[in-house]
JSON list of C-alpha atoms in Angstrom, two decimals:
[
{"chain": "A", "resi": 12, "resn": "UNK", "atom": "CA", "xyz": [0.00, 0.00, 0.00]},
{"chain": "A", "resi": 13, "resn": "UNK", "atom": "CA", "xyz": [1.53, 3.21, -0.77]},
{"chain": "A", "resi": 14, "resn": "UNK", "atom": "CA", "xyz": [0.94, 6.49, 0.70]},
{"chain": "A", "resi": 15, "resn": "UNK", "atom": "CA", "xyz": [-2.07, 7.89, -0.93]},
{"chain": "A", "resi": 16, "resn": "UNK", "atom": "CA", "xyz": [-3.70, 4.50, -0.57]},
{"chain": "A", "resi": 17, "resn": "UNK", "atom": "CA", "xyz": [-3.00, 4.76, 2.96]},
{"chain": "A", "resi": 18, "resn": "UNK", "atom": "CA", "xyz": [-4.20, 8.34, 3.41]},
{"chain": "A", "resi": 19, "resn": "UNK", "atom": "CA", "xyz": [-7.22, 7.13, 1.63]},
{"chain": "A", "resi": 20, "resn": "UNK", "atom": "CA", "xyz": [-8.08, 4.54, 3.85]},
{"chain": "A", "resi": 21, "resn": "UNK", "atom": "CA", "xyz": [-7.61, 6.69, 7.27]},
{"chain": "A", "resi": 22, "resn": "UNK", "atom": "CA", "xyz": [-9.53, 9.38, 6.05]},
{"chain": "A", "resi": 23, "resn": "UNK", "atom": "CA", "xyz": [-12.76, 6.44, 5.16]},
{"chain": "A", "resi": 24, "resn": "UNK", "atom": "CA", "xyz": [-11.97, 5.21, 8.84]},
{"chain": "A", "resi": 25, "resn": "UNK", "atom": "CA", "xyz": [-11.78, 8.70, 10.31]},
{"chain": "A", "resi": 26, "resn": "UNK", "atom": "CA", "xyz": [-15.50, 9.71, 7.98]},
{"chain": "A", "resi": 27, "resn": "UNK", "atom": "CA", "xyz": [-17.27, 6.48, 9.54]},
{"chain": "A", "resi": 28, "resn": "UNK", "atom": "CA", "xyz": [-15.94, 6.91, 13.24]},
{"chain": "A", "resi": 29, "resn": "UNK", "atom": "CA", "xyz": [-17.43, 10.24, 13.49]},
{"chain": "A", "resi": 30, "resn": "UNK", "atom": "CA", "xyz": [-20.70, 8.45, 12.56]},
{"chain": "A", "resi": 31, "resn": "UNK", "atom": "CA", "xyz": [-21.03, 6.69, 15.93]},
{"chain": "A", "resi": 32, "resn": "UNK", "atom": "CA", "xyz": [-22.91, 7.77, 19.05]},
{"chain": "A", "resi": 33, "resn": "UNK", "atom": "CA", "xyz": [-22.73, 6.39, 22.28]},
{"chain": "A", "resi": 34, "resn": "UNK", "atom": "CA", "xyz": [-26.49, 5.67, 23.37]},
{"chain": "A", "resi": 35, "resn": "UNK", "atom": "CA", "xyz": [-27.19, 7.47, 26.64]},
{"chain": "A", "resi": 36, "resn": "UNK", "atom": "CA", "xyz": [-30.41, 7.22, 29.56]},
{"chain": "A", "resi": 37, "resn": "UNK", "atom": "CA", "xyz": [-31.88, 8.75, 32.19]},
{"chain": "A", "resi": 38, "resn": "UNK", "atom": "CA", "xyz": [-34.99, 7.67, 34.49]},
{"chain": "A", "resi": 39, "resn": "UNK", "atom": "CA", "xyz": [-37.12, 9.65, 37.40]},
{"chain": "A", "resi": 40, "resn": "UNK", "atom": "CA", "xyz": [-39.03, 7.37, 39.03]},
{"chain": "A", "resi": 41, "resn": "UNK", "atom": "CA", "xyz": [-42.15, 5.22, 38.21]},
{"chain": "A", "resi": 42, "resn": "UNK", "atom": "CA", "xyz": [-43.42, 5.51, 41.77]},
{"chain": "A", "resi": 43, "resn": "UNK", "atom": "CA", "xyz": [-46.71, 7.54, 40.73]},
{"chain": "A", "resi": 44, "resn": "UNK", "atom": "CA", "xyz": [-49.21, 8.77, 43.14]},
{"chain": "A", "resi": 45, "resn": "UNK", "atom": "CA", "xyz": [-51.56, 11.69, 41.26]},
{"chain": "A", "resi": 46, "resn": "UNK", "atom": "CA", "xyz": [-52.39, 11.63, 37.65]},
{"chain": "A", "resi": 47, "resn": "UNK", "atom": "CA", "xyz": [-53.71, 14.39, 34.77]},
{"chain": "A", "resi": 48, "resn": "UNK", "atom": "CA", "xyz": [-56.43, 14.17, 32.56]},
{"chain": "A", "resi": 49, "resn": "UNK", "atom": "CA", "xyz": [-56.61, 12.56, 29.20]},
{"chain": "A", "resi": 50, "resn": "UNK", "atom": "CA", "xyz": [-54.78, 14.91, 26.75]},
{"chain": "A", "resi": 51, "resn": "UNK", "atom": "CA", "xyz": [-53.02, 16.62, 29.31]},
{"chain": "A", "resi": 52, "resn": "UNK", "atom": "CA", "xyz": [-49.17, 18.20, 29.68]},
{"chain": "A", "resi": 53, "resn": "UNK", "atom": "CA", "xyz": [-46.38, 17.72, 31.90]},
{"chain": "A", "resi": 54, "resn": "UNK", "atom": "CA", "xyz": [-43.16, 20.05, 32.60]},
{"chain": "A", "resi": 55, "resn": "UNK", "atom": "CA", "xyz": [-40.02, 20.45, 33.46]},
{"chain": "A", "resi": 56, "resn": "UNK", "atom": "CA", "xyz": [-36.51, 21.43, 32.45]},
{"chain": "A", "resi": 57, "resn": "UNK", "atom": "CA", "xyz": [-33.29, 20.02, 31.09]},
{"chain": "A", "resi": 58, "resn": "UNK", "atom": "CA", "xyz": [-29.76, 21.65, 31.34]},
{"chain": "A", "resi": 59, "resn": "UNK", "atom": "CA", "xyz": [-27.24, 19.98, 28.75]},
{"chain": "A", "resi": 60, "resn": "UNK", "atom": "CA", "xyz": [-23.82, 19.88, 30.03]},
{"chain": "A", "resi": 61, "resn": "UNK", "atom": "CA", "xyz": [-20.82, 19.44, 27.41]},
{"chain": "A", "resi": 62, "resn": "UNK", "atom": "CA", "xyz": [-22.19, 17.43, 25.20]},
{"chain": "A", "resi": 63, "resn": "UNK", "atom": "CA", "xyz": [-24.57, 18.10, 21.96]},
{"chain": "A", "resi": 64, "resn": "UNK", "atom": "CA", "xyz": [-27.52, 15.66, 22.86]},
{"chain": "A", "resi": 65, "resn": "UNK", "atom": "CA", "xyz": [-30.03, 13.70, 19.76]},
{"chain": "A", "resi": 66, "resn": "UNK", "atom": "CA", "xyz": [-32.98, 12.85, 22.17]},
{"chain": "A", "resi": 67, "resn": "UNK", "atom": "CA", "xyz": [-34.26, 9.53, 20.40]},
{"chain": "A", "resi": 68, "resn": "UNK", "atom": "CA", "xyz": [-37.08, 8.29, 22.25]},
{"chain": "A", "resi": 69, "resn": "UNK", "atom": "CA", "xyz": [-39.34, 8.71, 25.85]},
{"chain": "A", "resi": 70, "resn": "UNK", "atom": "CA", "xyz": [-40.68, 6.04, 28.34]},
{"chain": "A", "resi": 71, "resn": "UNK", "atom": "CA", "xyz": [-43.90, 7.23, 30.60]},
{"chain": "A", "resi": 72, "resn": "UNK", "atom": "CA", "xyz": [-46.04, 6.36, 32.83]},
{"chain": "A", "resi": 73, "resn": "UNK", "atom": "CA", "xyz": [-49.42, 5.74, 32.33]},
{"chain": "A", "resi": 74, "resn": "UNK", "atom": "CA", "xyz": [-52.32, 3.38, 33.89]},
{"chain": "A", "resi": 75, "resn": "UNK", "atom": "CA", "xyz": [-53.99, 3.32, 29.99]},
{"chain": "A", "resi": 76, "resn": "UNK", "atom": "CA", "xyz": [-52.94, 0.08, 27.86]},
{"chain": "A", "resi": 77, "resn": "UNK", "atom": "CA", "xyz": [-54.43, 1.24, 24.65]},
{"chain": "A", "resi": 78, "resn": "UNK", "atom": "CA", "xyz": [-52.38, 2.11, 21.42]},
{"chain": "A", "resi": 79, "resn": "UNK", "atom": "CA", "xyz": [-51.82, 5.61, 20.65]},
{"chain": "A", "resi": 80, "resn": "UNK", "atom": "CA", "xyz": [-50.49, 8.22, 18.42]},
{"chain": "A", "resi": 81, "resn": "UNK", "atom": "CA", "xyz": [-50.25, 11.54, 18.96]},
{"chain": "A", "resi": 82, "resn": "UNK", "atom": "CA", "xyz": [-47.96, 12.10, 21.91]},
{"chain": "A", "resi": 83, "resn": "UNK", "atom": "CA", "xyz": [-46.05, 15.29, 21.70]},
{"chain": "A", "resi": 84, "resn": "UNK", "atom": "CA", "xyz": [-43.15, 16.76, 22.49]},
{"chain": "A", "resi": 85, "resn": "UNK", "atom": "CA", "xyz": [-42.33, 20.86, 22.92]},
{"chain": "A", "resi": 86, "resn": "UNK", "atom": "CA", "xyz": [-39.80, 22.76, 23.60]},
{"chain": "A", "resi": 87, "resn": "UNK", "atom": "CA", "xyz": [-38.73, 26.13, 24.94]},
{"chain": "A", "resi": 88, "resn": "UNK", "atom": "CA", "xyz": [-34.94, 27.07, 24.40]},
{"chain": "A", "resi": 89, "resn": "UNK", "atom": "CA", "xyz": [-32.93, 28.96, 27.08]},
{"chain": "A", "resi": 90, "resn": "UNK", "atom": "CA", "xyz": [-36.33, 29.55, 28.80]},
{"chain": "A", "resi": 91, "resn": "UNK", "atom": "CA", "xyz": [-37.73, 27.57, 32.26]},
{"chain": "A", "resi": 92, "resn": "UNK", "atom": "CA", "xyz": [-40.93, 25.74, 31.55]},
{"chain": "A", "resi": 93, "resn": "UNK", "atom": "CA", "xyz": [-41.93, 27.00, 35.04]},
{"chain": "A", "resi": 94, "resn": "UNK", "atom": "CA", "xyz": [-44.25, 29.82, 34.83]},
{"chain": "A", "resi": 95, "resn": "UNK", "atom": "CA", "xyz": [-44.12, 29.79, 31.34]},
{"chain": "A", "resi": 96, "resn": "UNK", "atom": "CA", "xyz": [-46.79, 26.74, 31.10]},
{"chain": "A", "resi": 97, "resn": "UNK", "atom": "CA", "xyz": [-49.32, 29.21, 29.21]},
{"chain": "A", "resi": 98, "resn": "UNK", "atom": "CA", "xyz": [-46.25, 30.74, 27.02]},
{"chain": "A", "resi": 99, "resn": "UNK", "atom": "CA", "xyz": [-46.68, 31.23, 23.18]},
{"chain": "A", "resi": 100, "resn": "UNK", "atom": "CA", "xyz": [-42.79, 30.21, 22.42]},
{"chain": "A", "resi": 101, "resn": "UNK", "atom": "CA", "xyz": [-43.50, 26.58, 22.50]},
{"chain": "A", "resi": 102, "resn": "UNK", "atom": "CA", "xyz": [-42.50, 25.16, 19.46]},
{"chain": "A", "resi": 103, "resn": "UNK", "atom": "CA", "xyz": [-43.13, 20.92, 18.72]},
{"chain": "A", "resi": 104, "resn": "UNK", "atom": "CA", "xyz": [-40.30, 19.34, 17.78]},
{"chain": "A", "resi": 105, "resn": "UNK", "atom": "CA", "xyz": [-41.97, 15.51, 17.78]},
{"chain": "A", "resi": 106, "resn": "UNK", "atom": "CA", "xyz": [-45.05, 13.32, 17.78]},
{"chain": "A", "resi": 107, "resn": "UNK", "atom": "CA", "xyz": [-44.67, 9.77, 19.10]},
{"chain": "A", "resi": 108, "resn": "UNK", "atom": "CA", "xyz": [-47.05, 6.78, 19.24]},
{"chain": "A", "resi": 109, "resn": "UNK", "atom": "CA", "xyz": [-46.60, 3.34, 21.52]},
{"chain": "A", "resi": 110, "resn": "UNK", "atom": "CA", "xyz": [-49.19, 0.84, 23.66]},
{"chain": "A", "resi": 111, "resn": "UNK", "atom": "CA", "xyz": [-49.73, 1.89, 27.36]},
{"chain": "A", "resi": 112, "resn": "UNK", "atom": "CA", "xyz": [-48.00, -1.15, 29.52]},
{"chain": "A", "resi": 113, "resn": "UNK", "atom": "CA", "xyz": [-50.15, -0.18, 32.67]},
{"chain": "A", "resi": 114, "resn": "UNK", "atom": "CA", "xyz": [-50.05, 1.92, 35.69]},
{"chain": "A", "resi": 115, "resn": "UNK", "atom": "CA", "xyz": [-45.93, 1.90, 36.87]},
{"chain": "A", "resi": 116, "resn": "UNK", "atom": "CA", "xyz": [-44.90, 0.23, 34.13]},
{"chain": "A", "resi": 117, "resn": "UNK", "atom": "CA", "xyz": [-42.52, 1.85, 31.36]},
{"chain": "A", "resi": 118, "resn": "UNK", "atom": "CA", "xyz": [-44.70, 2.66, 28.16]},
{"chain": "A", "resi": 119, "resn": "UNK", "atom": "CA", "xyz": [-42.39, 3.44, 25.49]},
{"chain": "A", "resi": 120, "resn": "UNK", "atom": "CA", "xyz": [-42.92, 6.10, 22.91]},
{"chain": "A", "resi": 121, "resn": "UNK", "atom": "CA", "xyz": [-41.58, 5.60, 19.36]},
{"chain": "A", "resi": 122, "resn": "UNK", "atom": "CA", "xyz": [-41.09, 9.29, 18.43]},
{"chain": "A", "resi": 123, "resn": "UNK", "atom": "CA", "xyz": [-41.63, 10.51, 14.59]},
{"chain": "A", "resi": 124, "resn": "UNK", "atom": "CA", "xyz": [-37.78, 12.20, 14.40]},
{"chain": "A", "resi": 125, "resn": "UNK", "atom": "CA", "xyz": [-35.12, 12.97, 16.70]},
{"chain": "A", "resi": 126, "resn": "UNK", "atom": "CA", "xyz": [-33.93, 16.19, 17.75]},
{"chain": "A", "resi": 127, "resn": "UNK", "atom": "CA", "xyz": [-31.26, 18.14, 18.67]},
{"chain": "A", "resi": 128, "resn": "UNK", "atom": "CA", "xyz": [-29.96, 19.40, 22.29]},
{"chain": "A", "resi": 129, "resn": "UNK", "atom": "CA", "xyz": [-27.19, 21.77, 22.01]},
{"chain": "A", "resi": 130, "resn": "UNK", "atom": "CA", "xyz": [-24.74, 21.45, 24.81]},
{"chain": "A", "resi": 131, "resn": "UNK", "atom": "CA", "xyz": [-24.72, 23.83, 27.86]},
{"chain": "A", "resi": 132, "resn": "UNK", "atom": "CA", "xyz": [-28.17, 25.32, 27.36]},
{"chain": "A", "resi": 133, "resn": "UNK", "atom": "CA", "xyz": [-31.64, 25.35, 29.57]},
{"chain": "A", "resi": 134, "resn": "UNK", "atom": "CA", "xyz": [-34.50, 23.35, 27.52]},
{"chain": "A", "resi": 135, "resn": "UNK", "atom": "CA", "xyz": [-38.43, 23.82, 28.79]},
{"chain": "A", "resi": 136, "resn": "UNK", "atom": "CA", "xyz": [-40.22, 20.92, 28.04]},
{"chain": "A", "resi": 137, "resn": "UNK", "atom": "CA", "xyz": [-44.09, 19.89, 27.73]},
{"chain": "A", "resi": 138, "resn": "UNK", "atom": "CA", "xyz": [-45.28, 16.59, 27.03]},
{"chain": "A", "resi": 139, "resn": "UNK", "atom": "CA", "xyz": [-48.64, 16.14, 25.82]},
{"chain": "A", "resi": 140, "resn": "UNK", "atom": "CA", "xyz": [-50.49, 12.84, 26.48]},
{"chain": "A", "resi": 141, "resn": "UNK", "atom": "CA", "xyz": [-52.72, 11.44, 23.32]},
{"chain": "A", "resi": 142, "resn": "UNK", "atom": "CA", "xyz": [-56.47, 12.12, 23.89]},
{"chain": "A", "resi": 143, "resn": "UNK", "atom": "CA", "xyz": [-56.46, 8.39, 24.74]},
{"chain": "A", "resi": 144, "resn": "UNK", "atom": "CA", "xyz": [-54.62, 8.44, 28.39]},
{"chain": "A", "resi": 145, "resn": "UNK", "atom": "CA", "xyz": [-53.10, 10.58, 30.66]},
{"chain": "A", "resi": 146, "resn": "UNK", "atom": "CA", "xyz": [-49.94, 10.91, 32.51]},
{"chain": "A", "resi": 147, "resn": "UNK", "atom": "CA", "xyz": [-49.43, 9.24, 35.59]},
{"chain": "A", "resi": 148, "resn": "UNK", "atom": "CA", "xyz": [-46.76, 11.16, 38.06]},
{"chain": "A", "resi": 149, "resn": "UNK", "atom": "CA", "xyz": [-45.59, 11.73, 41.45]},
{"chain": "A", "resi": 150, "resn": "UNK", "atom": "CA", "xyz": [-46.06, 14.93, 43.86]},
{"chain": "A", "resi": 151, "resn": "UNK", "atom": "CA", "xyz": [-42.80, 16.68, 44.48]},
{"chain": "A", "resi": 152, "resn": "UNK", "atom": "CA", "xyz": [-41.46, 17.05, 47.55]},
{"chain": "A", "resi": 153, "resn": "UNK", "atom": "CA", "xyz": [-38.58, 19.13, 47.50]},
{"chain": "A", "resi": 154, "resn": "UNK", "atom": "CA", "xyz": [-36.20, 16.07, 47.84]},
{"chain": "A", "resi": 155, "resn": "UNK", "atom": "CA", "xyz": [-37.57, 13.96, 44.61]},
{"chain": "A", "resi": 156, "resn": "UNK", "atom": "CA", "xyz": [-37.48, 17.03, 41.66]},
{"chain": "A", "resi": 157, "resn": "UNK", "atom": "CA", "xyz": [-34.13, 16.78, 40.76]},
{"chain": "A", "resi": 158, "resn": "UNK", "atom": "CA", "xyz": [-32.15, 14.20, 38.47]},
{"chain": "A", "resi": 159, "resn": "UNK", "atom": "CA", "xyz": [-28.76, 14.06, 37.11]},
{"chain": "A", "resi": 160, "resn": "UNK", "atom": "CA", "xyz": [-25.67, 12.32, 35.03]},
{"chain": "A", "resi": 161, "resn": "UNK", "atom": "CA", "xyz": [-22.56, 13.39, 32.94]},
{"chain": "A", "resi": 162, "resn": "UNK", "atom": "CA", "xyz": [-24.65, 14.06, 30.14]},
{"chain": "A", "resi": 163, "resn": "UNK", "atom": "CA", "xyz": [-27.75, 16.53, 31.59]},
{"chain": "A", "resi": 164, "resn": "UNK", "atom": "CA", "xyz": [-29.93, 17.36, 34.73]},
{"chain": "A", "resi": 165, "resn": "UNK", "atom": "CA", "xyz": [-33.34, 17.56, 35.09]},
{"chain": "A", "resi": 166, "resn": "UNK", "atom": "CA", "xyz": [-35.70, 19.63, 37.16]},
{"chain": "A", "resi": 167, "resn": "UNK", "atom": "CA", "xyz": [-39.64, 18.52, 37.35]},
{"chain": "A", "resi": 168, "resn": "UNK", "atom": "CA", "xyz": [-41.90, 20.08, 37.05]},
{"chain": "A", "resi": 169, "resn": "UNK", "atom": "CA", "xyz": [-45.69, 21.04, 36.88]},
{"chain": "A", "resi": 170, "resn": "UNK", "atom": "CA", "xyz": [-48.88, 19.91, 35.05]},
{"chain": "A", "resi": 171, "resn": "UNK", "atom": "CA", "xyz": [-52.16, 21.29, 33.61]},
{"chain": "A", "resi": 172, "resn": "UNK", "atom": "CA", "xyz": [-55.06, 19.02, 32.48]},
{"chain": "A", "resi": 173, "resn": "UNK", "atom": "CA", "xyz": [-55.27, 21.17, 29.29]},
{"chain": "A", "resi": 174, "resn": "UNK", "atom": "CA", "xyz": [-51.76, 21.93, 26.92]},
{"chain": "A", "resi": 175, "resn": "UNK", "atom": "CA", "xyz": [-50.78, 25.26, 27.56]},
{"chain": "A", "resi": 176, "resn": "UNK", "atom": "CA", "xyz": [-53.64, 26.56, 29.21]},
{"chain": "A", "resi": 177, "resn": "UNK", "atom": "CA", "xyz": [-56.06, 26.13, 32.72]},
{"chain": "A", "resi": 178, "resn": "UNK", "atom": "CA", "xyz": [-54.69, 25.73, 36.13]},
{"chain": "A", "resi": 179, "resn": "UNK", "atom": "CA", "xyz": [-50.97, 24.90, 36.79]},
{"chain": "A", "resi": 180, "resn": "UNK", "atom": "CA", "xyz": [-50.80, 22.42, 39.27]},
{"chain": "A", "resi": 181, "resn": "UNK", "atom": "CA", "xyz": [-46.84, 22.24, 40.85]},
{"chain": "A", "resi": 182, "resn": "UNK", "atom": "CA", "xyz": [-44.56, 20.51, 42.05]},
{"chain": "A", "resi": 183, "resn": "UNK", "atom": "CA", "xyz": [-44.83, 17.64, 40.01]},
{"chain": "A", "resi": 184, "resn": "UNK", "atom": "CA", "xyz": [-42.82, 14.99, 38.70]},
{"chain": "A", "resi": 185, "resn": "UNK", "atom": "CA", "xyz": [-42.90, 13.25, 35.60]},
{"chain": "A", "resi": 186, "resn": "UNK", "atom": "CA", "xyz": [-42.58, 9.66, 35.53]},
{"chain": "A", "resi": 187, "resn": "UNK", "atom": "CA", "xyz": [-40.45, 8.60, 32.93]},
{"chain": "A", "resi": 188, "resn": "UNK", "atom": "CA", "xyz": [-37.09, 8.16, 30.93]},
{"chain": "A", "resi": 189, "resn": "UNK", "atom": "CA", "xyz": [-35.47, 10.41, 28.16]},
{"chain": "A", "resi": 190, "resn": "UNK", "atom": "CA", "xyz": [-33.07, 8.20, 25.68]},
{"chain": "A", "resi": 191, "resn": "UNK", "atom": "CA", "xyz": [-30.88, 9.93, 23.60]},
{"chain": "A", "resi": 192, "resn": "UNK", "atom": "CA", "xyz": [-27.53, 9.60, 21.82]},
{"chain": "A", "resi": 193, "resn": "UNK", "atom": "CA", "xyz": [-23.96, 11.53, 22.64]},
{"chain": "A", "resi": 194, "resn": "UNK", "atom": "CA", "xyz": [-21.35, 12.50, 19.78]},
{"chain": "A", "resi": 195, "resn": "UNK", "atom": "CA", "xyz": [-18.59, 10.07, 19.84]},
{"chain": "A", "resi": 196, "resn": "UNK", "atom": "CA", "xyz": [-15.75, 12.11, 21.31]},
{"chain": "A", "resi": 197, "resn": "UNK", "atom": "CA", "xyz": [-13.24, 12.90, 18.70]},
{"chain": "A", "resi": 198, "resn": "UNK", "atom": "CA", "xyz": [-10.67, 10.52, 20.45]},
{"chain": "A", "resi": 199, "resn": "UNK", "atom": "CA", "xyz": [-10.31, 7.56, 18.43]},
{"chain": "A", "resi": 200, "resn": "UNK", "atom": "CA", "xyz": [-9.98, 10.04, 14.86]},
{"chain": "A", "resi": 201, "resn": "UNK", "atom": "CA", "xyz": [-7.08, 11.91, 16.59]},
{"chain": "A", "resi": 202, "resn": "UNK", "atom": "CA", "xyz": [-5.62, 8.10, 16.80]},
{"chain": "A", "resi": 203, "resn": "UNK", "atom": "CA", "xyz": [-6.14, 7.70, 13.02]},
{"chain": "A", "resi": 204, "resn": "UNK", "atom": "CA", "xyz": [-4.88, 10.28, 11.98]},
{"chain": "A", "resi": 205, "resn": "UNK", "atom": "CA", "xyz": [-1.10, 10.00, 14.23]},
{"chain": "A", "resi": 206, "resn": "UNK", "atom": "CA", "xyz": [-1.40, 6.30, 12.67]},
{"chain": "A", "resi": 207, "resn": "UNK", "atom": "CA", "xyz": [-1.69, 8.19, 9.27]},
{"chain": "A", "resi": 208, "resn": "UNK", "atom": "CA", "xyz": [1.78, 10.76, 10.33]},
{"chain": "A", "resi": 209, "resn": "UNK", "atom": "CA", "xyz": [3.73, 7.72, 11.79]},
{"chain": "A", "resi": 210, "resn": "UNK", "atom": "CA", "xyz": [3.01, 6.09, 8.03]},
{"chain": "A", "resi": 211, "resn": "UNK", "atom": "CA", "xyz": [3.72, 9.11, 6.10]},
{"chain": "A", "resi": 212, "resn": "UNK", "atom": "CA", "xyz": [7.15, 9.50, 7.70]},
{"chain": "A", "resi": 213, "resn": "UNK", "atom": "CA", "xyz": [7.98, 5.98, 7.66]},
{"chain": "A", "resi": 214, "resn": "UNK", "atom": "CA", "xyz": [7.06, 6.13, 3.42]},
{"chain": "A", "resi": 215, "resn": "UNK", "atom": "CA", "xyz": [9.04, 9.19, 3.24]},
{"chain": "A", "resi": 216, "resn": "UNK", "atom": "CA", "xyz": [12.18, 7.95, 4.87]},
{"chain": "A", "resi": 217, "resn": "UNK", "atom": "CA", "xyz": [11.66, 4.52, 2.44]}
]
């Protein structure tokens, strides 16, 4: 293999490394003791850290076991979903459908698209159950609103039986998980491309 061969074949290894993600989780609790409406919203806020986030998918909690298809997902940006519940920024960023497992049981959501987190910045969110169910979640105490790993933190929340409108009932926490996938750091292409230098000057000295 001669040099430009070589080059070649670091820069195809280097193009599908930065390809990868590394898949990434985090879960409140499942321990629900008050519940919304049927069609109604949830809140709360996530901080990214360092990392650009893709959020790829949801788990909730709900006691309904039906099929449904028009959860959906909203954001603020750099704004608190506290006090803002009735704000007209929101913008939807996803729908998502899935089969209610039951009262404190994961339900997964298939979402329509991810989206995109950018790192180091507030994010309101509202979820809004389908018409068919509504979300099951827990009464905060102070002590249970607040969630963290390397990747985000979370701070819940607050609820209304109606999207964006009616009475906001708070503290509450959302039962749930948030999937999503992390950038692969830049690590392993920084390797491929010494490997490609060390080559080069061995060819050149040959």
């Amino acid at each position: 293999m001669n040099i430009k061969m070589l080059k070649a074949a670091v820069a195809g290894l280097i193009l599908s490394i930065s390809g990868f993600a590394n898949a990434g989780l985090i879960t409140t609790s499942y321990g629900s003791n008050n519940s919304g409406s049927t069609g109604g919203a949830i809140y709360f806020d996530l901080t990214t850290n360092l990392n650009n986030l893709s959020i790829t998918g949801f788990d909730i909690n709900t006691s309904g076991v039906s099929s449904f298809n028009d959860f959906q997902v909203w954001l603020l940006t750099g704004t608190t979903s506290q006090g803002n519940e009735d704000s007209l920024s929101w913008i939807q960023v996803a729908t998502g459908s899935g089969t209610g497992a039951g009262l404190n049981n994961a339900t997964t959501v298939t979402l329509s698209n991810s989206f995109f987190l950018s790192s180091n910045t507030l994010y309101g969110f509202s979820l809004v159950a389908d018409s068919s169910f509504g979300h099951n979640y827990t009464n905060g105490s102070g002590s249970n609103q607040n969630y963290s790993n390397t990747d985000l933190s979370l701070a819940l929340g607050s609820a209304t039986n109606v999207p964006f409108t009616g009475q906001v009932y708070s503290p509450r926490v959302w039962n749930g998980s948030i999937s999503y996938d992390v950038p692969e750091p830049s690590t392993l292409a920084i390797f491929a491309l010494g490997i490609m230098g060390l080559a080069a000057r061995r060819f050149k000295k040959q």
